[in-house]
XYZ file of C-alpha atoms in Angstrom:
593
model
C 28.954 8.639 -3.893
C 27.037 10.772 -6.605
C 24.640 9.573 -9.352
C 22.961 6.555 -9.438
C 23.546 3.468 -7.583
C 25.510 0.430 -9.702
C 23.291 -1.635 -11.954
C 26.100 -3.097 -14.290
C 29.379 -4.213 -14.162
C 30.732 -1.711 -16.396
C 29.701 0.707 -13.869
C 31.394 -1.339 -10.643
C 34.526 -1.128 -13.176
C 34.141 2.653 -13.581
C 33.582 3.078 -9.847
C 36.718 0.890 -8.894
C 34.675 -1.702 -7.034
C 35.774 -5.306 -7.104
C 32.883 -6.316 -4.989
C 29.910 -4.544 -2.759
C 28.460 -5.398 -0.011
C 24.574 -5.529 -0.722
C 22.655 -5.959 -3.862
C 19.202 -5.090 -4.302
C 17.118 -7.418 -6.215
C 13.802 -5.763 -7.350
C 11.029 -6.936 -9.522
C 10.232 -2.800 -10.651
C 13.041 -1.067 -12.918
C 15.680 1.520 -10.945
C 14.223 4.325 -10.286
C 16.329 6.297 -7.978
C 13.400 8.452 -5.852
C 11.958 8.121 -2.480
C 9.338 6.700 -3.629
C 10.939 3.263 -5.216
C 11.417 0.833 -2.656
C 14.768 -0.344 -3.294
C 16.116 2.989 -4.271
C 15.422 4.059 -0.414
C 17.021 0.863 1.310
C 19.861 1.102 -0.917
C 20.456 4.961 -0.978
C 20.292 4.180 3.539
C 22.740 1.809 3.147
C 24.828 3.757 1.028
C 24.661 6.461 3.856
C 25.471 3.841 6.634
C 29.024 3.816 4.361
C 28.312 0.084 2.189
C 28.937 -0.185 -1.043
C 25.264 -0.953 -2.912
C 23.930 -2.164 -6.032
C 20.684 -2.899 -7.595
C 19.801 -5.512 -9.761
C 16.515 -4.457 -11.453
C 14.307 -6.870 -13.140
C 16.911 -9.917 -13.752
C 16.271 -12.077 -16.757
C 14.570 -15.159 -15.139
C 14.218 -17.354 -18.194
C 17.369 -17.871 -19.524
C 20.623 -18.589 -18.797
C 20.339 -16.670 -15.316
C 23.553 -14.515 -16.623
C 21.690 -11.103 -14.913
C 21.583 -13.032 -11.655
C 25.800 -13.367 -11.778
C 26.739 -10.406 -13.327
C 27.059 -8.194 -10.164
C 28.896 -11.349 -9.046
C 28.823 -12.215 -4.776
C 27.869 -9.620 -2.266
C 29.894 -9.722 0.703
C 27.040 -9.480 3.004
C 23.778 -10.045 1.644
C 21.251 -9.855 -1.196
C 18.331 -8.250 -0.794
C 15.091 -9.202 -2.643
C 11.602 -7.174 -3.469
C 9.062 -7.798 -6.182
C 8.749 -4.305 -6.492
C 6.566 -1.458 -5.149
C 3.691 -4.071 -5.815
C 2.527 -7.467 -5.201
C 3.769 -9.019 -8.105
C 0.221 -11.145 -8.494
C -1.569 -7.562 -8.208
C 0.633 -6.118 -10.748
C 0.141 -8.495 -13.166
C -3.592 -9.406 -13.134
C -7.102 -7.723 -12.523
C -9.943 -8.372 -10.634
C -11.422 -10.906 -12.736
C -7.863 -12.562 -13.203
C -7.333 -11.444 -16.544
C -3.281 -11.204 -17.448
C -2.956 -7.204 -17.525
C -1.103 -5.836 -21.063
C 0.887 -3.307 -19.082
C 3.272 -2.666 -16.348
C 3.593 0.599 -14.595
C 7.053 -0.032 -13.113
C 8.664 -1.019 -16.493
C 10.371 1.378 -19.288
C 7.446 2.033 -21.882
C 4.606 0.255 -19.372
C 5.569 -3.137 -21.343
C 4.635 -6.298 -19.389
C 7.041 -9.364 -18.747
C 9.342 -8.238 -17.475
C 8.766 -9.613 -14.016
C 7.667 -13.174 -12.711
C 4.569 -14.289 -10.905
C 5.401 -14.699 -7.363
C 8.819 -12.641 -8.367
C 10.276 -12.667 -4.739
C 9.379 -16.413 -4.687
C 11.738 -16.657 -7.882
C 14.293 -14.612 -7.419
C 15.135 -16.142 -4.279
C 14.963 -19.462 -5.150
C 17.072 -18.850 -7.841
C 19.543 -16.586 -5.864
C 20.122 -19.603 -3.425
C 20.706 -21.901 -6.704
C 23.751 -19.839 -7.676
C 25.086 -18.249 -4.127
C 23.509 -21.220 -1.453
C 26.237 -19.644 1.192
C 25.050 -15.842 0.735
C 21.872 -14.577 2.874
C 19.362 -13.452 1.314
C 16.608 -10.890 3.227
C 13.435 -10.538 1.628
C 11.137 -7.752 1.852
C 8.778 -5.134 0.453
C 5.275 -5.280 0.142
C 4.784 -8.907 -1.223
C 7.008 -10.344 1.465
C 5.585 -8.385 4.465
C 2.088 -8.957 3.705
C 2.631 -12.909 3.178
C 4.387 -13.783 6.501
C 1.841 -15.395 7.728
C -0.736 -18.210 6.153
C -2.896 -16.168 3.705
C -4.871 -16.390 1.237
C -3.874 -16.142 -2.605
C -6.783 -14.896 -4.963
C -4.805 -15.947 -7.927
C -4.215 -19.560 -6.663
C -7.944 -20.059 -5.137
C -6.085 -21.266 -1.944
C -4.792 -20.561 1.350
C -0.633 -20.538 0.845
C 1.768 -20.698 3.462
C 4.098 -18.105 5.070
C 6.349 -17.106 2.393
C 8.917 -18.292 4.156
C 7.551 -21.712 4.457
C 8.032 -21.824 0.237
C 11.004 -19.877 0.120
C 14.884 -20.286 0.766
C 15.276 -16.897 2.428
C 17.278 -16.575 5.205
C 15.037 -13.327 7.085
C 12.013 -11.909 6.418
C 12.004 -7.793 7.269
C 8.553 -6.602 7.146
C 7.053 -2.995 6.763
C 9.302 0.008 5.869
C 13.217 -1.416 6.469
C 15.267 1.010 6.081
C 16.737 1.289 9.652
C 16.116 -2.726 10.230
C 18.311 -3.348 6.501
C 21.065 -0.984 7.687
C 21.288 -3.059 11.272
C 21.458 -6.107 9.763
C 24.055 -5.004 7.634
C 26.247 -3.771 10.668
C 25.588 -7.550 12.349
C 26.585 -9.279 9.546
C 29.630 -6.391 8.707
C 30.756 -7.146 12.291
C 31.113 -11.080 11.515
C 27.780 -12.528 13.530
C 25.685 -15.013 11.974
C 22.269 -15.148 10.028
C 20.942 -16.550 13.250
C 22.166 -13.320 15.610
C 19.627 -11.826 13.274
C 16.701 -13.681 15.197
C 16.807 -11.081 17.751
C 15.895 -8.169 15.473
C 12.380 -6.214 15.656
C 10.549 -6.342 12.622
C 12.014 -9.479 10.919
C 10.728 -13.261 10.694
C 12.426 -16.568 9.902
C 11.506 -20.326 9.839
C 13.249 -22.849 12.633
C 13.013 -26.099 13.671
C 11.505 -25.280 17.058
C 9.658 -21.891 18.463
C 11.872 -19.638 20.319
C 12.372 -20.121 23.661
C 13.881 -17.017 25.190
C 11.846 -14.370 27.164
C 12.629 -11.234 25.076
C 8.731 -10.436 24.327
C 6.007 -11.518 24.884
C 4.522 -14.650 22.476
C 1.509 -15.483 21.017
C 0.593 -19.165 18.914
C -1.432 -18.945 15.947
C -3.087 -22.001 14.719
C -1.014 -23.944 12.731
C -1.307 -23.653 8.739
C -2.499 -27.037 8.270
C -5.384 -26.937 10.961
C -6.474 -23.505 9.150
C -6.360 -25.282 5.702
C -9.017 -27.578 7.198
C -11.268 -24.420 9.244
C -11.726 -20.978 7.767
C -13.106 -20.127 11.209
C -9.720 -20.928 12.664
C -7.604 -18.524 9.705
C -10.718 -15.731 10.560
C -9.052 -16.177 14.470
C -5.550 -16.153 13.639
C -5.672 -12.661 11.046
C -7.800 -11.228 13.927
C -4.790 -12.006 16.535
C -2.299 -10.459 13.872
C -4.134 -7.449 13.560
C -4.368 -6.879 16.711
C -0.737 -7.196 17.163
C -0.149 -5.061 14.307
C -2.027 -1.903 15.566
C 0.253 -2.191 18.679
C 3.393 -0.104 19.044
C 4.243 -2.496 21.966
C 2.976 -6.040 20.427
C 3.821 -9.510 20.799
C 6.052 -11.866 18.935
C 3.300 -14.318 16.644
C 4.306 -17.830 16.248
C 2.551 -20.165 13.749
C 3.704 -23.840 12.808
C 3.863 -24.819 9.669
C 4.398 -28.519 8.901
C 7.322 -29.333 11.292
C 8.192 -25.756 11.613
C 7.466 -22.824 13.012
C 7.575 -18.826 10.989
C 8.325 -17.051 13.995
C 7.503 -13.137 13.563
C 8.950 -10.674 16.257
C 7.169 -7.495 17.007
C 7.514 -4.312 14.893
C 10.944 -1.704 15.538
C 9.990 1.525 17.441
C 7.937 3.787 14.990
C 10.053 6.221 12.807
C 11.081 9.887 14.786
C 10.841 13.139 12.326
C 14.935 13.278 12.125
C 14.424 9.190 10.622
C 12.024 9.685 8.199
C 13.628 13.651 7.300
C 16.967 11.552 6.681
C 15.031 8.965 4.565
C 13.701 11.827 2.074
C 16.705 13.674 2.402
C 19.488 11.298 0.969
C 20.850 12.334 -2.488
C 18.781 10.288 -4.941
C 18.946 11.686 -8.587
C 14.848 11.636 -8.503
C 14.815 9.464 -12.233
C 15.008 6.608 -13.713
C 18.540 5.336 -14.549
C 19.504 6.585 -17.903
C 19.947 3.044 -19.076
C 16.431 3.341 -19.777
C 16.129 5.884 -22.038
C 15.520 4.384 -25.069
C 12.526 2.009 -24.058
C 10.474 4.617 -23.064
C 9.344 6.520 -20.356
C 8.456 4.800 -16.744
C 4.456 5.241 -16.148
C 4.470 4.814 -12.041
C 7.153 7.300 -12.514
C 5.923 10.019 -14.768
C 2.712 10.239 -11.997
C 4.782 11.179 -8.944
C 8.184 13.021 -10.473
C 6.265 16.085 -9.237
C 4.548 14.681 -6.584
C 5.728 15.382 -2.646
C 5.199 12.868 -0.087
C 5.159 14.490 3.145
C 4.011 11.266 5.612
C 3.747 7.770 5.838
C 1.216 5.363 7.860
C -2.285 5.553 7.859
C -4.638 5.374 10.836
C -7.890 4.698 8.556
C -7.723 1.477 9.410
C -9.879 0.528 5.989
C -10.451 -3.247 5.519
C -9.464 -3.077 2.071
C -5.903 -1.478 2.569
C -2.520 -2.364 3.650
C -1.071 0.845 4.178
C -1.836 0.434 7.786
C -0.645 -3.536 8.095
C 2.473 -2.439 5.824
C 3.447 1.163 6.746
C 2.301 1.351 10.286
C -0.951 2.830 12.104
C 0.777 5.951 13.268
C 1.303 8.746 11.006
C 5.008 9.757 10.790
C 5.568 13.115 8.853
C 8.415 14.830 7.337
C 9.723 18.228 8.766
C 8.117 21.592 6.938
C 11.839 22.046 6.103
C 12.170 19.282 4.206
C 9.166 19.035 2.768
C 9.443 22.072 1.738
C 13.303 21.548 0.364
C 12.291 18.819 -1.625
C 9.680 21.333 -3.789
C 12.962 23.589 -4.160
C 14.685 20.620 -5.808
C 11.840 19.881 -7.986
C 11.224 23.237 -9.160
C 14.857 23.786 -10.312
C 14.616 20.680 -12.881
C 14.804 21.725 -16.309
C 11.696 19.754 -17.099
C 10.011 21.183 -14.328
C 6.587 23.484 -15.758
C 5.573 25.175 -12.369
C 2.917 22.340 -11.343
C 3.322 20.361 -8.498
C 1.115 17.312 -8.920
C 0.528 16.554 -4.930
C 1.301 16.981 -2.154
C -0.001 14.226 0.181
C 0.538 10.499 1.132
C -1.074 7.644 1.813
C -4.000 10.119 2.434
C -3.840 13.833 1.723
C -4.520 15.333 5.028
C -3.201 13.192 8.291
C -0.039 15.259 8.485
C 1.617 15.981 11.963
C -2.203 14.243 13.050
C -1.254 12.301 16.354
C -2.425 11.122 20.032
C -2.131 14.044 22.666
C -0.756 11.785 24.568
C 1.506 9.792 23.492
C 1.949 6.786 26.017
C -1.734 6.018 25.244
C -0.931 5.342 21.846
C 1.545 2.799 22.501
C -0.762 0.827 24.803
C -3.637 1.362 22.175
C -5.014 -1.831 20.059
C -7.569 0.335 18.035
C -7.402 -0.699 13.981
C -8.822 2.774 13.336
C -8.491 6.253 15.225
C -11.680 7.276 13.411
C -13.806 4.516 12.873
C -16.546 3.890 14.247
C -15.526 7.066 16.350
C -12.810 9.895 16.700
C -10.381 8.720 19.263
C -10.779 10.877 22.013
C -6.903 11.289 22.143
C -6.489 11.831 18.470
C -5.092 15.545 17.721
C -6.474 16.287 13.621
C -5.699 19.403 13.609
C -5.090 20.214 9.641
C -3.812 23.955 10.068
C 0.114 22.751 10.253
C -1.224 21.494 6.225
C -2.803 24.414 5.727
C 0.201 26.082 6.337
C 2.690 23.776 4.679
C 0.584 23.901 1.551
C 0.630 27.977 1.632
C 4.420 27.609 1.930
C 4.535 25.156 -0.705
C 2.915 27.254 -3.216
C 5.005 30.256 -2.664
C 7.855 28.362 -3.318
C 9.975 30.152 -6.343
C 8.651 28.489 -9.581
C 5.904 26.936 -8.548
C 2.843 28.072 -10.048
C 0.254 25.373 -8.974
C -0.213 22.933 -6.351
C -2.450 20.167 -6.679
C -3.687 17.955 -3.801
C -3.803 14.235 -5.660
C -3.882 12.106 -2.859
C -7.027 11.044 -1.290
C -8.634 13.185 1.077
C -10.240 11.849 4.680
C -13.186 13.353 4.570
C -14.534 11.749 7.606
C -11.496 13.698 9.427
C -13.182 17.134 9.269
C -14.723 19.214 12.215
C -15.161 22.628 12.511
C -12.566 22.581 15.585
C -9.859 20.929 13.860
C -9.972 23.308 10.346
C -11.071 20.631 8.653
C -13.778 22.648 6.565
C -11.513 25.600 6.178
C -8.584 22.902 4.730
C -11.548 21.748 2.899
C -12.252 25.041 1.561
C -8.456 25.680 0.518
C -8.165 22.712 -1.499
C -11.468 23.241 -4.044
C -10.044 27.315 -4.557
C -6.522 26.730 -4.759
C -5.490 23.316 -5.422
C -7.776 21.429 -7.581
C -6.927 21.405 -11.556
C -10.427 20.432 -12.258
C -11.304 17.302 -10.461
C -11.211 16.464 -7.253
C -11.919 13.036 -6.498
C -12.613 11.422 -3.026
C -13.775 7.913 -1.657
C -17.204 7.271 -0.664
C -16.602 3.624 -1.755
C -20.445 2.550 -1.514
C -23.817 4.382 -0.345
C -24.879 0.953 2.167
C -24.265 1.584 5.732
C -23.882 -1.880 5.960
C -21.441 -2.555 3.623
C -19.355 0.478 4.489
C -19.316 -0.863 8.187
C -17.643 -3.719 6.978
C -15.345 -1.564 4.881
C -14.432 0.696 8.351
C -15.287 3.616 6.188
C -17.874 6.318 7.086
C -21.483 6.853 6.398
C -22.314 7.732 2.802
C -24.310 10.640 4.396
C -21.023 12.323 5.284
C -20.320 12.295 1.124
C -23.644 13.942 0.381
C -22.289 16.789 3.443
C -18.885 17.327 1.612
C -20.255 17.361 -1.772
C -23.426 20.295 -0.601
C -20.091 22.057 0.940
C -18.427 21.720 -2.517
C -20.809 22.771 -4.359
C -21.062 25.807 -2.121
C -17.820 26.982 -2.721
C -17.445 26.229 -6.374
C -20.832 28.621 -6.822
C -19.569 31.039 -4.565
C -16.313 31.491 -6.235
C -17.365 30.708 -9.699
C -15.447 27.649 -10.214
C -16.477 24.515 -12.305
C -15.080 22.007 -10.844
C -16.238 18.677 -10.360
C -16.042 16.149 -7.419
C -15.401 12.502 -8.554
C -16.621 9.271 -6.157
C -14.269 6.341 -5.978
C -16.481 2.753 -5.645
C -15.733 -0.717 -4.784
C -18.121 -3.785 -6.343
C -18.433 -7.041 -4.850
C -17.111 -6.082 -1.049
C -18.010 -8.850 1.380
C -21.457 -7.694 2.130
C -22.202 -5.924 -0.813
C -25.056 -8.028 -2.133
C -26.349 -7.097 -6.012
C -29.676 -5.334 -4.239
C -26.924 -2.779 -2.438
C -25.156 -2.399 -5.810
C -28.549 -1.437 -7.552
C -28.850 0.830 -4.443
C -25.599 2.178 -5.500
C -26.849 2.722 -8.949
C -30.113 4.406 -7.635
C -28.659 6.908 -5.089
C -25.900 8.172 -7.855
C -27.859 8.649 -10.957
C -30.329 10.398 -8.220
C -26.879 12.912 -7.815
C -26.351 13.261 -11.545
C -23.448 11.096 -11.350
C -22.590 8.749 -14.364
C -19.496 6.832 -12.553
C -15.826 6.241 -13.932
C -13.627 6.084 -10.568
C -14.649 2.466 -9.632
C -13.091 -0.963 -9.592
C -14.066 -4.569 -8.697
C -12.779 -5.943 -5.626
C -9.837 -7.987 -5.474
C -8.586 -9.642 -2.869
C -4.882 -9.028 -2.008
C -2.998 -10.946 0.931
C -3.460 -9.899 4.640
C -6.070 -7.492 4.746
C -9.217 -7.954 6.482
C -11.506 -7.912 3.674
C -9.364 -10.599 1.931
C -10.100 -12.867 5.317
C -13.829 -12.038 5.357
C -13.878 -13.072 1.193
C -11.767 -16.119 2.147
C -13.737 -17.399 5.259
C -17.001 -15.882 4.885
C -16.759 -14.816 8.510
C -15.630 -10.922 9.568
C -12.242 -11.788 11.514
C -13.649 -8.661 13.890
C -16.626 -9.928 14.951
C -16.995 -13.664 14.207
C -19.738 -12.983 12.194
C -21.101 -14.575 9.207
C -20.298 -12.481 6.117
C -22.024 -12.414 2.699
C -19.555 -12.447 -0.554
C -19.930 -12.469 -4.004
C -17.406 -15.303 -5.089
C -18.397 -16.624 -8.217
C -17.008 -14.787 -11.434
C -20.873 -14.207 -12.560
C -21.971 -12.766 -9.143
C -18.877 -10.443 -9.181
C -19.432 -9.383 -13.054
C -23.348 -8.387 -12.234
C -22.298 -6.151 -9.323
C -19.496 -4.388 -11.324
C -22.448 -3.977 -14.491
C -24.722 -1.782 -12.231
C -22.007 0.895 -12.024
C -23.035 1.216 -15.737
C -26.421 0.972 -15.622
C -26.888 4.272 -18.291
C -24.954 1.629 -21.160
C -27.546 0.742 -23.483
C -26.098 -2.865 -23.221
C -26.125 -3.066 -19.952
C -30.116 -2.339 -19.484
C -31.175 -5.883 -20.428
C -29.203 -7.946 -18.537
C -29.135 -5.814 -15.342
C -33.432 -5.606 -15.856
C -32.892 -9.916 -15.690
C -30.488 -9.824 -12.985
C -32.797 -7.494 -10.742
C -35.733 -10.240 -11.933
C -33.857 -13.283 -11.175
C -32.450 -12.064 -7.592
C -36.383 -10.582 -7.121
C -35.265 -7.193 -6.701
C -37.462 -6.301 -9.684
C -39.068 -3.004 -7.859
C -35.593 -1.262 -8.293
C -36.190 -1.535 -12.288
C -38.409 1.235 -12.119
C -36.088 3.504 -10.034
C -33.099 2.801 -12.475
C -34.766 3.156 -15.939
């Protein structure tokens, strides 16, 4: 099929369809790219030969007429909040209700629900309680176990514990949706689904077959009453999670039991080629053209992801827990023919925007030996050292971004994804990538993540020394003088980490106006389900060590941290000079003013 996939029964008419197969239920509009969730499960599916159709942010408040007017998939539905956590993309670190909504036609807000999988598939059941419905995406995956919810104050169940869904698939789905589309095609039952990898469901009783391995969690309730025992569970699931051969997780939950099988085998270059290389129209779906463009949109239509996973292992992300800690990358040939596509758009100026991923320069990075890897538990093949085993080598970049460039049309390539620093040697080409990026690919600003100057608090991140910033930055400045270029390197910072006390943040303050910096990349941390810095806010221990953990809970606490990243505000100098006073760190006055 060309052009976009169904979104309204005038367009099943037009098609000849009197019913599909699958719909797609997604909290974000439809944008048909690689990079929108439900576009890529439903443009695999397609592929697979079922008919598809998405149903992008259904009316919840009314009559529920959006829910029925695709009418009854013959096999499934399939539900996602969208590319984000719904309770992310809707509120701010302080929990203020945000004004905007980057997945939305003209950024406008409400169009989504709180919780939206939660809805949706409560509400799907309502109307269709025979059809399946498989949940997934990134606020589904990252809430299959007991976690905790910043927006409620509390520790919540397994989404599947508050849900009707009848599977959970976690991670990226697209060859786990297109198998459990064949089961149910062939006539088995939602419960022959309890075999696949990389899917969880509720039952009555834990499983008792011998198909992997199993580990028991504590129970929800008995972590509800000990934050010491949730610290021990999330460091279990991490564990499993960094494993390419892990262990089903168990974990009762009143008088059942969410029973997660291990993850599917890690994506092969031909998967994730065919992934990027399905026919999507790369824009939003021309229903949308009068409300105004679509701002997550407009920031990657010229963008090129060329890998997914992450091997960082930062406590603050879920690129690792969602995408997977080994680094899958696309082919130079089809990286390389999806800047030919882009550069034959009419609206196409000559710039590509990035080329990159979760980080900009892990591609092709992997073990030398591969059966090492899938016995390794590591969270990090960096941090606190290189793996020994790691090859991050950066010339097959080097190369693909020379390619890239040459590319008929394009004029400029930017690098907008964040760089790994802390991945640089001189034997790997690090510096030499390095050196690349500030001449060729940098439209002014190049920004890069530091994310404080403690040692203490950036252990508890997993991130590197802040010396290794002050290295990179003496190396930028090098080559910007040599070659006459005034650019300027930006620092990304976190407030209020667990650890981060207000004497480091004053630090902070300190070490940067010491640089000449006046900050503008920062942000206040927020807490967002199953990540390791989430656990340590939530239990006050760190899940790695069993350590005791200082955090900054209280809104006041969090609010002086975030004010000494604006320390130069005439407004601010008062009340951080009483805040220094009142914590006794009064000697750092001096230093700051």
């Amino acid at each position: 099929m060309s052009g976009f996939l169904p979104i309204t029964a005038n367009e099943l008419k037009r098609l000849g369809w009197d019913c599909v197969d699958v719909i797609m239920v997604s909290g974000d509009a439809y944008v048909d790219h690689p990079s929108f969730g439900h576009a890529v499960i439903g443009r695999c599916m397609e592929a697979a030969g079922y008919r598809v159709a998405i149903l992008p942010q259904p009316n919840w408040r009314d009559d529920l007429r959006d829910f029925r007017k695709l009418g009854k998939p013959r096999l499934f539905f399939g539900v996602t909040s969208g590319c984000m956590d719904s309770m992310v993309n809707h509120y701010t670190a302080a929990r203020r209700r945000r004004s905007n909504d980057a997945y939305t036609p003209g950024g406008e807000a409400g169009f989504r629900p709180d919780y939206a999988t939660y809805v949706y598939t409560k509400i799907l059941k309502q109307l269709f309680p025979d059809t399946p419905v498989i949940i997934g995406g990134i606020e589904a995956s990252m809430r299959r176990f007991s976690h905790y919810d910043y927006w409620a104050d509390t520790l919540k169940p397994s989404i599947l514990a508050e849900t009707p869904a009848d599977l959970l698939v976690y991670g990226m789905g697209e060859k786990i949706m297109v198998q459990i589309a064949n089961v149910l095609n062939n006539g088995q039952t939602i419960e022959q689904l309890h075999t696949l990898p990389q899917t969880a469901y509720l039952c009555p009783t834990p499983p008792d077959d011998n198909r992997w391995d199993t580990i028991k969690l504590h129970s929800h309730e008995t972590c509800l009453k000990d934050k010491f025992k949730q610290a021990q569970n999330f460091h279990n699931i991490e564990l499993e999670s960094n494993k390419t051969e892990a262990q089903r997780i168990v974990q009762p939950v009143g008088d059942k039991f969410v029973v997660v099988n291990p993850p599917d085998e890690p994506f092969s270059q031909s998967d994730i080629d065919h992934s990027f290389d399905l026919p999507y129209m790369r824009q939003p779906h021309p229903k949308y053209a009068k409300r105004g463009a679509i701002p997550a949109f407009e920031m990657i239509k010229f963008s090129v992801n060329i890998h997914r996973g992450c091997f960082g292992g930062c406590s603050f992300c879920t690129i690792s827990a969602h995408q997977g800690k080994q680094v899958v990358s696309r082919s130079e040939e089809s990286v390389l023919r999806e800047v030919e596509l882009l550069a034959q758009r009419p609206d196409f100026r000559g710039v590509i925007t990035d080329l990159g991923g979760p980080s900009a320069n892990m591609y092709r990075m992997h073990g030398r030996n591969r059966e090492l890897c899938r016995k390794c538990s590591r969270y990090s093949c960096i941090h606190p050292s290189h793996c020994k085993n790691l090859c991050s080598d950066h010339s097959p970049l080097i190369e693909l971004c020379r390619k890239a460039s040459e590319v008929p049309g394009v004029k400029h390539l930017f690098i907008g994804s964040g760089i790994r620093y802390d991945l640089f040697t001189n034997e790997n080409h690090g510096y030499k990538y390095w050196e690349k990026v500030v001449r060729h690919h940098v439209s002014g600003r190049l920004k890069v993540a530091p994310e404080h100057t403690s040692d203490r608090v950036l252990q508890c991140m997993r991130k590197p020394s802040f010396r290794l910033f002050g290295d990179i930055k003496r190396r930028f400045d090098d080559i910007c003088r040599r070659n006459g270029l005034n650019h300027q390197l930006i620092p990304y910072f976190i407030s209020s980490h667990p650890a981060s006390t207000l004497r480091d943040m004053a630090e902070l303050a300190v070490t940067m106006k010491g640089l000449g910096y006046r900050l503008e990349q920062i942000q206040d941390f927020t807490p967002t389900p199953m990540t390791l810095s989430t656990e340590m806010y939530y239990t006050g221990y760190n899940p790695a060590t069993m350590e005791r953990v200082f955090v900054a809970r209280h809104p006041n606490e969090k609010q002086e941290q975030h004010r000494m990243f604006f320390w130069y505000k005439p407004e601010n100098r008062k009340p951080i000079q009483q805040s220094l006073i009142k914590s006794h760190n009064g000697d750092l006055i001096k230093k700051l003013f």
